[in-house]
XYZ file of C-alpha atoms in Angstrom:
529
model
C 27.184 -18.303 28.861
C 26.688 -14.582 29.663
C 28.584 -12.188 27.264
C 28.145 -8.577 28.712
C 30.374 -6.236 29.696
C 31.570 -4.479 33.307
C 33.866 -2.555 34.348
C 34.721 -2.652 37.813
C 35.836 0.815 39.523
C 38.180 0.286 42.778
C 40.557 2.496 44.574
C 41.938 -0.936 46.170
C 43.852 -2.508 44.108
C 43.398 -6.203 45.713
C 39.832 -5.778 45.663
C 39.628 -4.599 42.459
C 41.839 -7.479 41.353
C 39.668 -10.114 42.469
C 36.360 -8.864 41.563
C 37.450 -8.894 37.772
C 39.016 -12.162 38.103
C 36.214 -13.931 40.172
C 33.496 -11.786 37.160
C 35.747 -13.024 34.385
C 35.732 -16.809 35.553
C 32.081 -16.051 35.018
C 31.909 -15.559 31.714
C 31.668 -11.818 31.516
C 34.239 -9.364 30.061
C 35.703 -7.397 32.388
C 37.589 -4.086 33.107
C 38.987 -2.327 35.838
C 39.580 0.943 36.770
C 41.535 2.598 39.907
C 39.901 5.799 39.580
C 36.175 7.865 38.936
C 37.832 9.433 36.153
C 39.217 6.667 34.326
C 36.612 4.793 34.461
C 34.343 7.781 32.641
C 37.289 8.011 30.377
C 36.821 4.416 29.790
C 33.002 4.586 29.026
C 34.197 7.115 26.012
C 35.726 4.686 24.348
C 34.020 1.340 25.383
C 30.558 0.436 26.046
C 29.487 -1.730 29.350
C 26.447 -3.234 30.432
C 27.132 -2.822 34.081
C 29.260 -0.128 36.430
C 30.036 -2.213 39.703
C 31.585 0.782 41.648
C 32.835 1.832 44.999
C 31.050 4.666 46.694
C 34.130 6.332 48.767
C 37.337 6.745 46.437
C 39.673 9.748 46.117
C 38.970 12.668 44.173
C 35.752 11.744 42.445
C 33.729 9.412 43.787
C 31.613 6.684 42.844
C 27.971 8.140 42.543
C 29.894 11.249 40.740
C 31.257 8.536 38.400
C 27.957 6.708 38.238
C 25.956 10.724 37.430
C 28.437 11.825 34.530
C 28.703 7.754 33.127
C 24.706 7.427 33.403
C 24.667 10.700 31.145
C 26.904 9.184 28.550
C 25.572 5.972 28.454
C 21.909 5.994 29.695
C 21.089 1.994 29.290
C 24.518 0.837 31.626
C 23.095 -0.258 35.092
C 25.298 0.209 38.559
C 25.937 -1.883 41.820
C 27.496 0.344 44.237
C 30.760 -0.826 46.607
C 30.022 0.812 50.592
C 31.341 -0.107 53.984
C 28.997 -0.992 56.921
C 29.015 2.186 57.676
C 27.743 4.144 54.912
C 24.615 2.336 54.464
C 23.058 6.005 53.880
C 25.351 6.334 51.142
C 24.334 2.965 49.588
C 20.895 4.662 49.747
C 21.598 7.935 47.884
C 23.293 5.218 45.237
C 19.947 3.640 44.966
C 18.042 6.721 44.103
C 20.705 8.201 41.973
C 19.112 4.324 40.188
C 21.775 1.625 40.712
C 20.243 -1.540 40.524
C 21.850 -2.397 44.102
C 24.515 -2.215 46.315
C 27.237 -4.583 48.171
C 28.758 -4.204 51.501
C 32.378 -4.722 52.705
C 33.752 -7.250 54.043
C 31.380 -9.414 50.685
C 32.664 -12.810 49.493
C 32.137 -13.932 46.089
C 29.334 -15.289 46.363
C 27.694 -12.019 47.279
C 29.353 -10.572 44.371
C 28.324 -13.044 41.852
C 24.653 -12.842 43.313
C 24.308 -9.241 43.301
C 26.087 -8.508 39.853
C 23.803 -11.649 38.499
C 20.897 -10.057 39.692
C 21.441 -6.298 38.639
C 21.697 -7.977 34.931
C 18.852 -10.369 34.936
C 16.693 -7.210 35.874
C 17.907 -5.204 33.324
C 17.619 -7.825 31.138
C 14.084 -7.969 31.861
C 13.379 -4.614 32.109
C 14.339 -4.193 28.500
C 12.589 -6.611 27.341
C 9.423 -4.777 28.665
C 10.678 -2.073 27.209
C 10.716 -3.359 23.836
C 7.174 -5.302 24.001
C 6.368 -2.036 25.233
C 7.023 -0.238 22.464
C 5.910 -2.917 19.939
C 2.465 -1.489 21.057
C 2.550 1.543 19.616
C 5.063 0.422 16.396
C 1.808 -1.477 15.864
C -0.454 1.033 15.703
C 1.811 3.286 14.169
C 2.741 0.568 11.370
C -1.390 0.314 10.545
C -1.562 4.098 10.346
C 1.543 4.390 8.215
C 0.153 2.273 5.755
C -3.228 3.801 5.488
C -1.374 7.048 4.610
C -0.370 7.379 0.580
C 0.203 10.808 0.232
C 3.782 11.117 0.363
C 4.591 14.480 2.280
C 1.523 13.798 5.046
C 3.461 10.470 5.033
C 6.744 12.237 6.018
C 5.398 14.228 8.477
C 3.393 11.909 10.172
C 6.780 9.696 10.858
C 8.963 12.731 11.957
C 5.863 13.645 14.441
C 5.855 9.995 15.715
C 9.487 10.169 15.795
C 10.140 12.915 17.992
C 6.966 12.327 20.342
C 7.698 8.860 21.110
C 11.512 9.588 22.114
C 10.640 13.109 23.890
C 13.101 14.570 21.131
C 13.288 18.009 19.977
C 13.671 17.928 16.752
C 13.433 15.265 13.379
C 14.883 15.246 9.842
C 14.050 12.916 6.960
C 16.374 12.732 3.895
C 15.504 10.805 0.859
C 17.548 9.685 -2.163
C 16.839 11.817 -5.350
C 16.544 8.791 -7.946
C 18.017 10.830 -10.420
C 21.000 12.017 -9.345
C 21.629 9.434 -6.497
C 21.795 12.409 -3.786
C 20.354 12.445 0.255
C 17.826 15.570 0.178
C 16.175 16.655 2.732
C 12.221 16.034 2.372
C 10.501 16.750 5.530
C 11.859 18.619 9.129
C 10.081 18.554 12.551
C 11.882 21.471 14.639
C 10.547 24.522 16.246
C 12.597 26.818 14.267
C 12.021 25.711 10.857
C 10.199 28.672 9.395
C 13.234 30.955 10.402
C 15.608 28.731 8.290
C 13.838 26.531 5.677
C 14.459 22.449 5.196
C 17.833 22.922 3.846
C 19.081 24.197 6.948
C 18.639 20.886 8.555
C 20.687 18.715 5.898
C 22.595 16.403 7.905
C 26.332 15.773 8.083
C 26.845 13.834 5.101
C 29.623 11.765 7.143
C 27.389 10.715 9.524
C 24.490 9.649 6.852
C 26.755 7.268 4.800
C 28.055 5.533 8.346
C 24.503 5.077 9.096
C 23.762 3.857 5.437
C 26.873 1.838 4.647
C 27.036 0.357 8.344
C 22.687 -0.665 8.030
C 22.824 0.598 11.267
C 21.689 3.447 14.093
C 24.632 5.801 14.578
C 24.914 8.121 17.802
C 25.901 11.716 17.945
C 28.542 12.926 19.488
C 30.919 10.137 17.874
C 34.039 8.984 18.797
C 34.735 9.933 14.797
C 33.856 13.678 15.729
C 32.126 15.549 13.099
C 28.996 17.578 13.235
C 25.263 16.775 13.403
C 23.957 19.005 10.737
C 25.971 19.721 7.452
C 28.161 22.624 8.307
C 27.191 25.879 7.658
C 23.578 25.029 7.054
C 21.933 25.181 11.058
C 21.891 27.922 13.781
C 21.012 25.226 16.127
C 23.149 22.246 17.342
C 21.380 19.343 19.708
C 23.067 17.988 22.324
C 22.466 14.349 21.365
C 21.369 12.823 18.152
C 20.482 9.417 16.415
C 20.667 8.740 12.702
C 18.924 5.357 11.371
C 18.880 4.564 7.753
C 15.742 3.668 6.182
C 16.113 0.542 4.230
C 13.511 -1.606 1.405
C 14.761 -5.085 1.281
C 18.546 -4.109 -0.103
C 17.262 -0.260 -1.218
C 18.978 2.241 0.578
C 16.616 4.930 0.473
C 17.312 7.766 3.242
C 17.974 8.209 6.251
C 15.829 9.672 9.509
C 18.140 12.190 12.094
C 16.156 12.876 15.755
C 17.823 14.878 18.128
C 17.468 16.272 21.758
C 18.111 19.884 23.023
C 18.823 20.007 26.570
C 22.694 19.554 27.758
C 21.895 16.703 30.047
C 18.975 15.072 27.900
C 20.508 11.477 25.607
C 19.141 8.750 23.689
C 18.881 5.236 25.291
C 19.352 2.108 23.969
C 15.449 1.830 24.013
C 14.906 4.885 21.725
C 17.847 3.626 19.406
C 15.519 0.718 18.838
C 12.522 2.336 18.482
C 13.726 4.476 15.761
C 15.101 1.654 13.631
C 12.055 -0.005 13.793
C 10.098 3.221 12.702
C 12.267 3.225 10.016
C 12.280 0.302 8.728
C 8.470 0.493 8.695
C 8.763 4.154 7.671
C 11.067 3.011 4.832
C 8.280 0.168 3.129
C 5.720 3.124 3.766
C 7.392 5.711 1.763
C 7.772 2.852 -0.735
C 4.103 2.078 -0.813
C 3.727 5.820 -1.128
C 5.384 6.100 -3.989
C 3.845 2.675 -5.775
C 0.590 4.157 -5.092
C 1.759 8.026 -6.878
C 2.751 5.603 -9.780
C 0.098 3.848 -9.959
C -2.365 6.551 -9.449
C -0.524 8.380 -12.273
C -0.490 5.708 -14.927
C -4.410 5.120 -14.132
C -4.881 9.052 -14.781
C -2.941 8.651 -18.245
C -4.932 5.491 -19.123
C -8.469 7.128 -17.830
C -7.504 10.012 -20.301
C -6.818 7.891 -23.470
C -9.913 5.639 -22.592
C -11.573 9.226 -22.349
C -9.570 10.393 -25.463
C -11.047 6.873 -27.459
C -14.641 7.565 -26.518
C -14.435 11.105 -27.294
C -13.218 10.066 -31.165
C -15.295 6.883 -31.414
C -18.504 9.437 -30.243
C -16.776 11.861 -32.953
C -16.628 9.151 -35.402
C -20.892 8.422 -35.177
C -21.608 11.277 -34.998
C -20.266 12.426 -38.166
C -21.478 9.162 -39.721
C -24.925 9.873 -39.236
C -25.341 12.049 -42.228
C -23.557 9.853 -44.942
C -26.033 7.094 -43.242
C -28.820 9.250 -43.469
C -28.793 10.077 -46.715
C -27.586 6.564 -47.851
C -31.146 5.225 -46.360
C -32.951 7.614 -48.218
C -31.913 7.149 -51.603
C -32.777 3.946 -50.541
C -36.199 4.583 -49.619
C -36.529 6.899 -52.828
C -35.221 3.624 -54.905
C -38.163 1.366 -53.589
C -40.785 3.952 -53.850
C -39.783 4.597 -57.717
C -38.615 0.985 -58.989
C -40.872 -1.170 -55.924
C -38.931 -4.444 -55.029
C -35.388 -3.242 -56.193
C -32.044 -5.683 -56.889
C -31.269 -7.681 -54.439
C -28.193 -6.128 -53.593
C -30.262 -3.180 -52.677
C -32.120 -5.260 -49.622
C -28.138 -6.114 -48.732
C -27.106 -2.208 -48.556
C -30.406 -1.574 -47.249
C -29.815 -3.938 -44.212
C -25.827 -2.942 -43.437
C -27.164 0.592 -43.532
C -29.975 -0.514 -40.705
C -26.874 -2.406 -39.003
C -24.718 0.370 -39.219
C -27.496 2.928 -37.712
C -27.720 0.660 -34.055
C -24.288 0.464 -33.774
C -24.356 4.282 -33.554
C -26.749 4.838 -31.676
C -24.951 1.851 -29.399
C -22.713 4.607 -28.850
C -24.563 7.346 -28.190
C -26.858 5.140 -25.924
C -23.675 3.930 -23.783
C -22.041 7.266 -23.890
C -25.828 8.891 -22.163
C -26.217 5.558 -19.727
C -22.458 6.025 -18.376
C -23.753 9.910 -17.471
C -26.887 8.827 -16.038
C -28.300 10.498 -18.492
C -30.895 7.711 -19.830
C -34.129 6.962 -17.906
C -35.956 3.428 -17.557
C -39.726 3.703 -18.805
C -40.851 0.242 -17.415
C -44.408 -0.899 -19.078
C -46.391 -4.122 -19.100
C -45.308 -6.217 -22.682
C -45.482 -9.150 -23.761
C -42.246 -11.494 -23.226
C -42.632 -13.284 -26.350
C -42.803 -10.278 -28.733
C -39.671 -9.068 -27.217
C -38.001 -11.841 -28.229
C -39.934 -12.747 -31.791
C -39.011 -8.898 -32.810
C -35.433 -9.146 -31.989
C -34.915 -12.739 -33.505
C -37.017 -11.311 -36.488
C -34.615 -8.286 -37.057
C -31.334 -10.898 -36.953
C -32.597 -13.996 -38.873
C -31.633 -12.782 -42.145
C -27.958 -12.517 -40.461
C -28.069 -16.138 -39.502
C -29.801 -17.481 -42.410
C -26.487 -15.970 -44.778
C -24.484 -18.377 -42.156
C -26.695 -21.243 -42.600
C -27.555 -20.705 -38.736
C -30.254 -21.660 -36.711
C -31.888 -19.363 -34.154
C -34.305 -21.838 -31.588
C -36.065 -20.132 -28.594
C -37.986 -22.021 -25.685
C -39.962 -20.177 -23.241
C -41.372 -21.186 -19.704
C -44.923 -22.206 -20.250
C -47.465 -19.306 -18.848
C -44.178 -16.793 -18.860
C -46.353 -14.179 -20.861
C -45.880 -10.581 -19.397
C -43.289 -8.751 -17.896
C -42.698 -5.281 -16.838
C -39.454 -3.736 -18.039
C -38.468 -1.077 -20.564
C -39.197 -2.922 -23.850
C -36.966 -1.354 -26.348
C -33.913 -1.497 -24.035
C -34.548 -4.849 -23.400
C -34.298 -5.727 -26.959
C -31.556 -4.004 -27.659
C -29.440 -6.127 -25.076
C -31.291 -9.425 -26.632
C -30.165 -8.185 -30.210
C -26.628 -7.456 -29.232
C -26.450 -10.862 -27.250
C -27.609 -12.612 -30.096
C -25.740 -10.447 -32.545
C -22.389 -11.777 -30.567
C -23.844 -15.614 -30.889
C -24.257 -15.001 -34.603
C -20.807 -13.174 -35.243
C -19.056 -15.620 -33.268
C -20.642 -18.890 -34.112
C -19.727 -21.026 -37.140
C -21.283 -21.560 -40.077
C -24.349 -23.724 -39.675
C -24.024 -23.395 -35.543
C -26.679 -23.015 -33.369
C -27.984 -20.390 -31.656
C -30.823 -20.904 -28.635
C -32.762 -18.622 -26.608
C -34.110 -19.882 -23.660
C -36.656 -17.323 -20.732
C -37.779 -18.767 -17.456
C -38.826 -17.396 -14.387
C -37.203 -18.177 -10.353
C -39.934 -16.297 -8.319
C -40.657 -12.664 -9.878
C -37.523 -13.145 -11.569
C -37.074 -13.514 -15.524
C -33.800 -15.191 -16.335
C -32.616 -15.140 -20.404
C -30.151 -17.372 -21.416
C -28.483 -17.213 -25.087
C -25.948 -20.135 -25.932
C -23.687 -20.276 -28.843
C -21.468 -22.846 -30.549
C -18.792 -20.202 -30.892
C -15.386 -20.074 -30.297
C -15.586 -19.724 -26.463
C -14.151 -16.814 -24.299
C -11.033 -17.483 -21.745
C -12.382 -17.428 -18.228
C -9.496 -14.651 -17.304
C -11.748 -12.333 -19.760
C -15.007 -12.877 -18.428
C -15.213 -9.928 -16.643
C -13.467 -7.535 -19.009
C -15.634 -8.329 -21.748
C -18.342 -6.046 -20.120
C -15.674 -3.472 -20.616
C -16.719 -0.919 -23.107
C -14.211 -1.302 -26.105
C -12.543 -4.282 -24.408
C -10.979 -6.549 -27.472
C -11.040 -10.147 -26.580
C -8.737 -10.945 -29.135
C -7.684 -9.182 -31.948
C -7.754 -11.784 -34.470
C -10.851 -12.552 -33.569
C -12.416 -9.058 -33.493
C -10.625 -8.590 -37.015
C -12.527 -11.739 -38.376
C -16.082 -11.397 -36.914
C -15.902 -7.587 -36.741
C -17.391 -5.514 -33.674
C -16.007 -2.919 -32.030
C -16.870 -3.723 -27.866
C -19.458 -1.650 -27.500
C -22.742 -4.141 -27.400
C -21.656 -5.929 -23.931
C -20.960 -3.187 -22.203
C -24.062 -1.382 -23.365
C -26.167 -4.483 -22.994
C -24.273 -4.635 -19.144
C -25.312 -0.779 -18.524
C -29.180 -1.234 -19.122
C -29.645 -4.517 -17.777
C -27.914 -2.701 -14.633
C -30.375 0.372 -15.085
C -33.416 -2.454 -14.818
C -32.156 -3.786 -11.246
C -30.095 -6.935 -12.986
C -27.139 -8.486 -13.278
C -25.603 -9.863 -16.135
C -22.455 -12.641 -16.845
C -20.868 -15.222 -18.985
C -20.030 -18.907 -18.842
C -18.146 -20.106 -21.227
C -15.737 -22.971 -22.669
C -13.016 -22.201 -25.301
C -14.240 -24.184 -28.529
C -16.950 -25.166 -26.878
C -19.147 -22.061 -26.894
C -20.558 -19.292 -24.810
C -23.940 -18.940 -22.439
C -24.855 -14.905 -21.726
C -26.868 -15.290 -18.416
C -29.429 -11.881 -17.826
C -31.728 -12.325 -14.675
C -33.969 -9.042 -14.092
C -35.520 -9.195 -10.648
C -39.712 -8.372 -10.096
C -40.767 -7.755 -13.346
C -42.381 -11.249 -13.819
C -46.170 -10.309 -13.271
């Protein structure tokens, strides 16, 4: 059943009678007025969908009526009332843009059909309207997003704003999170360098209706009041529309547009374009903002992992000399007593231990500057590996351990950088060794797919959590702290091991099972010769 709204404007008062009653039987709401100037006084108050209207009445007439209404409310459509012989009248009406015209003597029937027919084309014509502007709300919507610095942001929307609704001027107040207050954040008017962005704060009546209603609100109001806060503007549009911009219940500002030119006003097709803008303008600003945040807190966090590696670096750098001289009382030990204590070898060996870890760190710190160059040579595969299994035995043997290795038959040579690649097989088996029980197993298997060598090294450990695959590789990354506190590292030999397979051409991961054990997978394309 159709629910808009017409008023009916008739001199007669029989005719006017029965066109509302024969409308309202209809089904639409109807009012009638005997005069041009009642019935603009009317549209001041009210809002109608359609002005049916006779052309000749006294004092003003109807396509006067129809000019000055049309101005107030641009979206209300008109049917013009003429006599048979003022069919060039009925013409004028249709440029002046009624929808179409009826002439008298007209029975209901030609009422109903033309009044029917005015609506279902404005009805339609709306509706292209709006898919018509869904078009560019699209675009605009993907270019909105793309955009996270918060002022460009603002601006962009105002320009949008006042282009797409052949405005004048655009203002965009924001919520200060502190202190709960609408400030003004961004203006799009010719004169703003003459007053500043204060000057354009708007009436803080008409924000809260827009913000406490969730609705547009249209200036001049029946509730009077100003468009700009008083006091603050040298400048005064003619027409204005304030939408609030709203994040799923967040109220967080609102955007004002307004238009210059006495005669210019918004229609009902701009009133929705701008609350769609906002809305869309509102999740932008939001995403904005995440993105400040989260670009902030990633700032504070790149500065205390910066702050770590600068003290860890610190740290071996002034443990070099304690080390140093530690290793050569040592060496003077042997050379004066030959095969000393036992517990000597044991110093001797933590000493050795404690040496690679820093230069670990010194080695990661100069690969993560590109500052560490790959000397590739021919070598043999299997002294690699015997050299690096030679330096850890003696840690696996203390754990009852046993260290197996199995090599592709004919696998001899390779071409790589030999002493980085034995420094990622020593810290991969160093992990199997820390992290593997007493009397576990430890294998090393090397095969080749093509020119390809592959490495795996498998552990009995205590397994890794899939979720911490990847951040393993992450220099300092703790897996768990009660586990780093009872097998000791400090996350250093992954990610190193990581950074020079990497600087070789290869990749590097993990498969693992918790309580199962671990499998550290290194493939190092055309280097098998």
């Amino acid at each position: 059943m159709p629910d808009e709204r017409i008023l009916v404007a008739e001199d007669e008062a029989e005719v006017l009678d029965m066109c509302v009653r024969a409308l309202s039987r209809e089904g639409y709401h109807v009012s009638g007025a005997r005069s041009g100037v009642e019935a603009i006084e009317m549209v001041k108050s009210m809002s109608f969908d359609l002005l049916l209207t006779d052309i000749k009445m006294p004092g003003l007439s109807g396509l006067q009526a129809y000019r000055e209404i049309k101005r107030q409310a641009p979206d209300i459509i008109g049917v013009a009332i003429t006599g048979y012989g003022s069919v060039e009248t009925a013409i004028e009406a249709l440029k002046l843009g009624m929808e179409d015209f009826i002439l008298k003597p007209f029975s209901l029937d030609d009422l109903r059909a033309a009044v029917a027919k005015a609506l279902d084309r404005a009805r339609l014509e709306r509706e292209n309207t709006r898919l018509k502007a869904l078009i560019p709300l699209f675009e605009i919507s993907k270019a909105l997003v793309a955009v996270t610095d918060l002022d460009a942001l603002l601006s962009q929307i105002l320009r949008v704003a006042v282009r797409d609704t052949q405005s004048d001027l655009a203002v965009l107040m924001l919520r200060n999170r502190g202190s709960g207050e609408l400030e003004v954040r961004a203006v799009n008017a010719p004169s703003i360098e003459g007053q500043g962005p204060q000057a354009y704060e708007l009436d803080r009546d008409l924000s809260s209706r827009a913000i406490e209603g969730d609705q547009a609100v249209l200036w001049p109001a029946p509730e009077g009041g100003t468009f700009f806060a008083r006091g603050r503007s040298r400048e005064t549009p003619s027409a204005g529309v304030v939408v609030p911009l709203i994040v799923r219940t967040e109220r967080t500002g609102v955007m004002g547009v307004g238009k210059s030119q006495p005669e210019e006003s918004f229609s009902q097709g701009d009133v929705e374009f701008l609350s769609v803008l906002a809305s869309q303008a509102a999740a932008a600003i939001e995403n904005a903002r995440l993105f400040t945040r989260l670009r902030h807190a990633y700032e504070k966090l790149a500065a205390l992992d910066d702050l770590k590696s600068e003290f860890i670096n610190v740290v071996a750098h002034e443990l070099r000399t304690p080390l140093a001289e530690i290793s050569t009382y040592l060496a003077l030990s042997d050379q004066e007593a030959g095969a000393g204590p036992p517990f000597l070898t044991g110093i001797e060996r933590a000493a050795s231990r404690l040496n690679e870890l820093m230069d670990n760190i010194t080695d990661l710190k100069f690969l993560q500057a590109g500052q560490i160059e790959l000397h590739a040579t021919r070598l043999s595969l299997v002294g690699v590996l015997s050299d690096a299994i030679q330096q850890l035995r003696p840690l696996a043997v203390l754990k009852g351990q046993t260290i197996t290795t199995s090599v592709q038959v004919g696998l001899n040579e390779i071409v790589a950088d030999g002493p980085k690649l034995q420094v990622v097989l020593k810290n991969l088996m160093s992990n199997a060794i820390s992290f593997s029980p007493e009397k576990g197993d430890i294998r090393v298997e090397a095969w080749s797919a093509g020119k390809a060598l592959r490495i795996a090294v498998h552990d009995t450990g205590v397994g890794i959590p899939q979720e911490e695959w990847e951040w393993i590789f992450k220099p300092f990354y703790q897996v768990e702290s009660s586990l780093r506190r009872e097998h000791g590292g400090l996350g250093i030999g992954l990610a190193l091991s990581k950074n020079l397979v990497e600087l070789h051409g290869g990749r590097i991961w993990v498969e693992s099972e918790v309580g199962r054990g671990s499998t550290f997978t290194v493939v190092i394309p055309d280097c098998v010769v």
